[in-house]
Amino acid sequence: MAPLPLLPSPAWALLAALLLASAAADAPSVADQAKSQQPPPPPCHLAGMWVNELGSRMVLSAANEAGVFSGSYLTAVSDANGAITESPLQGAQHHPARAAQPTFAFTVHWRFSDSTTAFVGQCFVDEQGEETLETLWLLRKKVASRAEDWKATLVGKNVFMRVK
Ligand code: BTN
C-alpha cells in the first residue's frame, strides 16, 4: 500500500468533512425514501361518464390494446347558432397497464357547428380513489378566409370529475 501523505491534523479534519458532506449529498433524503416506500397510485381509467365545471358531460369507452377509445360529448355551452346535440369523439391514451395515471388526447367533431375541439390531458387518482381529468383544449372555429385565421382558435382548460 502506498504510504499516506503526511498532512497536518486540520487538513485531515477538512478532508474527512468533505468526504462526509459528499456522502450525505449522494444519500436519498428522508422525503425521497418515504416516497419510494409508498404504494403506487391505483390505475386511473378513462372509461365511463364525466362532467366538467361548465356542466358538459361525456361518455368514454374503454381503451383497446392500442389505447384507442371513442365516446360522445354533450357540451353545456356553445358559440354556434345551432341547437346543441351530442357529438362524437375519438381519442388515444397511454394504456393504464403501462402508465397508472395516463396522458391522453381526444377530438370532438361538433355535430351542430363547423368547429372541432382537441383536448389533451392526464387522468389522476387521489388518496381517496377520486379520479380527475385535467385537460387543456383548443377549439378551432371555421372562418371565411385565411385573413380571419388570427381569430379562429380559442384555448381553455377543463377539469372533469367522474359521474358516479
Ligand atoms: C361550438 O361552439 O362551435 C361547439 C361547442 C364547443 C364547446 C366548447 S369545447 C371546449 C369547452 N368545453 C366544453 O365543455 N365546452 C366548450
PDB file of N, CA, C and O in Angstrom, residues 100-125:
ATOM      1  N   ALA A 100     -49.989   4.278 -14.860  1.00  0.00           N
ATOM      2  CA  ALA A 100     -51.125   4.279 -13.926  1.00  0.00           C
ATOM      3  C   ALA A 100     -51.973   5.537 -14.066  1.00  0.00           C
ATOM      4  O   ALA A 100     -53.190   5.498 -13.914  1.00  0.00           O
ATOM      5  N   GLN A 101     -51.357   6.666 -14.348  1.00  0.00           N
ATOM      6  CA  GLN A 101     -52.106   7.931 -14.472  1.00  0.00           C
ATOM      7  C   GLN A 101     -51.844   8.466 -15.887  1.00  0.00           C
ATOM      8  O   GLN A 101     -51.046   9.380 -16.078  1.00  0.00           O
ATOM      9  N   PRO A 102     -52.517   7.859 -16.868  1.00  0.00           N
ATOM     10  CA  PRO A 102     -52.112   8.069 -18.261  1.00  0.00           C
ATOM     11  C   PRO A 102     -52.446   9.459 -18.819  1.00  0.00           C
ATOM     12  O   PRO A 102     -53.444  10.075 -18.438  1.00  0.00           O
ATOM     13  N   THR A 103     -51.625   9.893 -19.744  1.00  0.00           N
ATOM     14  CA  THR A 103     -51.944  11.069 -20.556  1.00  0.00           C
ATOM     15  C   THR A 103     -52.797  10.604 -21.731  1.00  0.00           C
ATOM     16  O   THR A 103     -52.781   9.426 -22.112  1.00  0.00           O
ATOM     17  N   PHE A 104     -53.553  11.528 -22.312  1.00  0.00           N
ATOM     18  CA  PHE A 104     -54.463  11.175 -23.396  1.00  0.00           C
ATOM     19  C   PHE A 104     -54.743  12.414 -24.241  1.00  0.00           C
ATOM     20  O   PHE A 104     -54.425  13.557 -23.845  1.00  0.00           O
ATOM     21  N   ALA A 105     -55.357  12.173 -25.377  1.00  0.00           N
ATOM     22  CA  ALA A 105     -55.865  13.261 -26.222  1.00  0.00           C
ATOM     23  C   ALA A 105     -57.119  12.763 -26.911  1.00  0.00           C
ATOM     24  O   ALA A 105     -57.256  11.561 -27.173  1.00  0.00           O
ATOM     25  N   PHE A 106     -58.066  13.669 -27.130  1.00  0.00           N
ATOM     26  CA  PHE A 106     -59.230  13.297 -27.959  1.00  0.00           C
ATOM     27  C   PHE A 106     -59.752  14.527 -28.693  1.00  0.00           C
ATOM     28  O   PHE A 106     -59.500  15.667 -28.277  1.00  0.00           O
ATOM     29  N   THR A 107     -60.419  14.258 -29.793  1.00  0.00           N
ATOM     30  CA  THR A 107     -61.009  15.353 -30.575  1.00  0.00           C
ATOM     31  C   THR A 107     -62.520  15.178 -30.601  1.00  0.00           C
ATOM     32  O   THR A 107     -63.031  14.041 -30.600  1.00  0.00           O
ATOM     33  N   VAL A 108     -63.223  16.294 -30.621  1.00  0.00           N
ATOM     34  CA  VAL A 108     -64.684  16.276 -30.740  1.00  0.00           C
ATOM     35  C   VAL A 108     -65.045  17.002 -32.027  1.00  0.00           C
ATOM     36  O   VAL A 108     -64.634  18.162 -32.232  1.00  0.00           O
ATOM     37  N   HIS A 109     -65.763  16.311 -32.899  1.00  0.00           N
ATOM     38  CA  HIS A 109     -66.262  16.930 -34.140  1.00  0.00           C
ATOM     39  C   HIS A 109     -67.715  17.300 -33.877  1.00  0.00           C
ATOM     40  O   HIS A 109     -68.581  16.427 -33.831  1.00  0.00           O
ATOM     41  N   TRP A 110     -67.956  18.575 -33.671  1.00  0.00           N
ATOM     42  CA  TRP A 110     -69.287  19.021 -33.251  1.00  0.00           C
ATOM     43  C   TRP A 110     -70.299  18.795 -34.361  1.00  0.00           C
ATOM     44  O   TRP A 110     -70.085  19.223 -35.496  1.00  0.00           O
ATOM     45  N   ARG A 111     -71.377  18.138 -34.016  1.00  0.00           N
ATOM     46  CA  ARG A 111     -72.426  17.810 -34.999  1.00  0.00           C
ATOM     47  C   ARG A 111     -73.229  19.045 -35.392  1.00  0.00           C
ATOM     48  O   ARG A 111     -73.783  19.102 -36.481  1.00  0.00           O
ATOM     49  N   PHE A 112     -73.297  20.030 -34.500  1.00  0.00           N
ATOM     50  CA  PHE A 112     -74.182  21.181 -34.707  1.00  0.00           C
ATOM     51  C   PHE A 112     -73.414  22.452 -35.063  1.00  0.00           C
ATOM     52  O   PHE A 112     -73.999  23.534 -35.116  1.00  0.00           O
ATOM     53  N   SER A 113     -72.085  22.330 -35.288  1.00  0.00           N
ATOM     54  CA  SER A 113     -71.307  23.512 -35.696  1.00  0.00           C
ATOM     55  C   SER A 113     -70.166  23.062 -36.597  1.00  0.00           C
ATOM     56  O   SER A 113     -69.922  21.858 -36.737  1.00  0.00           O
ATOM     57  N   ASP A 114     -69.465  24.025 -37.186  1.00  0.00           N
ATOM     58  CA  ASP A 114     -68.345  23.700 -38.075  1.00  0.00           C
ATOM     59  C   ASP A 114     -67.026  23.596 -37.314  1.00  0.00           C
ATOM     60  O   ASP A 114     -65.968  23.513 -37.931  1.00  0.00           O
ATOM     61  N   SER A 115     -67.085  23.635 -36.002  1.00  0.00           N
ATOM     62  CA  SER A 115     -65.857  23.669 -35.198  1.00  0.00           C
ATOM     63  C   SER A 115     -65.363  22.268 -34.841  1.00  0.00           C
ATOM     64  O   SER A 115     -66.121  21.293 -34.919  1.00  0.00           O
ATOM     65  N   THR A 116     -64.120  22.216 -34.442  1.00  0.00           N
ATOM     66  CA  THR A 116     -63.521  20.983 -33.904  1.00  0.00           C
ATOM     67  C   THR A 116     -62.767  21.366 -32.643  1.00  0.00           C
ATOM     68  O   THR A 116     -62.109  22.411 -32.616  1.00  0.00           O
ATOM     69  N   THR A 117     -62.860  20.529 -31.625  1.00  0.00           N
ATOM     70  CA  THR A 117     -62.070  20.786 -30.398  1.00  0.00           C
ATOM     71  C   THR A 117     -61.139  19.615 -30.150  1.00  0.00           C
ATOM     72  O   THR A 117     -61.545  18.453 -30.271  1.00  0.00           O
ATOM     73  N   ALA A 118     -59.892  19.936 -29.811  1.00  0.00           N
ATOM     74  CA  ALA A 118     -58.902  18.921 -29.415  1.00  0.00           C
ATOM     75  C   ALA A 118     -58.571  19.118 -27.936  1.00  0.00           C
ATOM     76  O   ALA A 118     -58.240  20.232 -27.514  1.00  0.00           O
ATOM     77  N   PHE A 119     -58.731  18.055 -27.178  1.00  0.00           N
ATOM     78  CA  PHE A 119     -58.396  18.074 -25.740  1.00  0.00           C
ATOM     79  C   PHE A 119     -57.123  17.254 -25.515  1.00  0.00           C
ATOM     80  O   PHE A 119     -56.955  16.194 -26.136  1.00  0.00           O
ATOM     81  N   VAL A 120     -56.257  17.719 -24.617  1.00  0.00           N
ATOM     82  CA  VAL A 120     -55.143  16.887 -24.126  1.00  0.00           C
ATOM     83  C   VAL A 120     -55.198  16.918 -22.605  1.00  0.00           C
ATOM     84  O   VAL A 120     -55.613  17.932 -22.022  1.00  0.00           O
ATOM     85  N   GLY A 121     -54.810  15.820 -21.971  1.00  0.00           N
ATOM     86  CA  GLY A 121     -54.890  15.832 -20.518  1.00  0.00           C
ATOM     87  C   GLY A 121     -54.232  14.641 -19.870  1.00  0.00           C
ATOM     88  O   GLY A 121     -53.549  13.838 -20.523  1.00  0.00           O
ATOM     89  N   GLN A 122     -54.469  14.553 -18.562  1.00  0.00           N
ATOM     90  CA  GLN A 122     -53.964  13.416 -17.782  1.00  0.00           C
ATOM     91  C   GLN A 122     -55.017  13.016 -16.761  1.00  0.00           C
ATOM     92  O   GLN A 122     -55.726  13.871 -16.211  1.00  0.00           O
ATOM     93  N   CYS A 123     -55.110  11.720 -16.543  1.00  0.00           N
ATOM     94  CA  CYS A 123     -56.047  11.129 -15.581  1.00  0.00           C
ATOM     95  C   CYS A 123     -55.307  10.955 -14.251  1.00  0.00           C
ATOM     96  O   CYS A 123     -54.261  10.309 -14.202  1.00  0.00           O
ATOM     97  N   PHE A 124     -55.835  11.571 -13.175  1.00  0.00           N
ATOM     98  CA  PHE A 124     -55.202  11.485 -11.852  1.00  0.00           C
ATOM     99  C   PHE A 124     -56.129  10.779 -10.860  1.00  0.00           C
ATOM    100  O   PHE A 124     -57.346  10.957 -10.925  1.00  0.00           O
ATOM    101  N   VAL A 125     -55.546  10.022  -9.932  1.00  0.00           N
ATOM    102  CA  VAL A 125     -56.329   9.422  -8.823  1.00  0.00           C
ATOM    103  C   VAL A 125     -55.723   9.920  -7.521  1.00  0.00           C
ATOM    104  O   VAL A 125     -54.503   9.856  -7.343  1.00  0.00           O
TER     105      VAL A 125
END
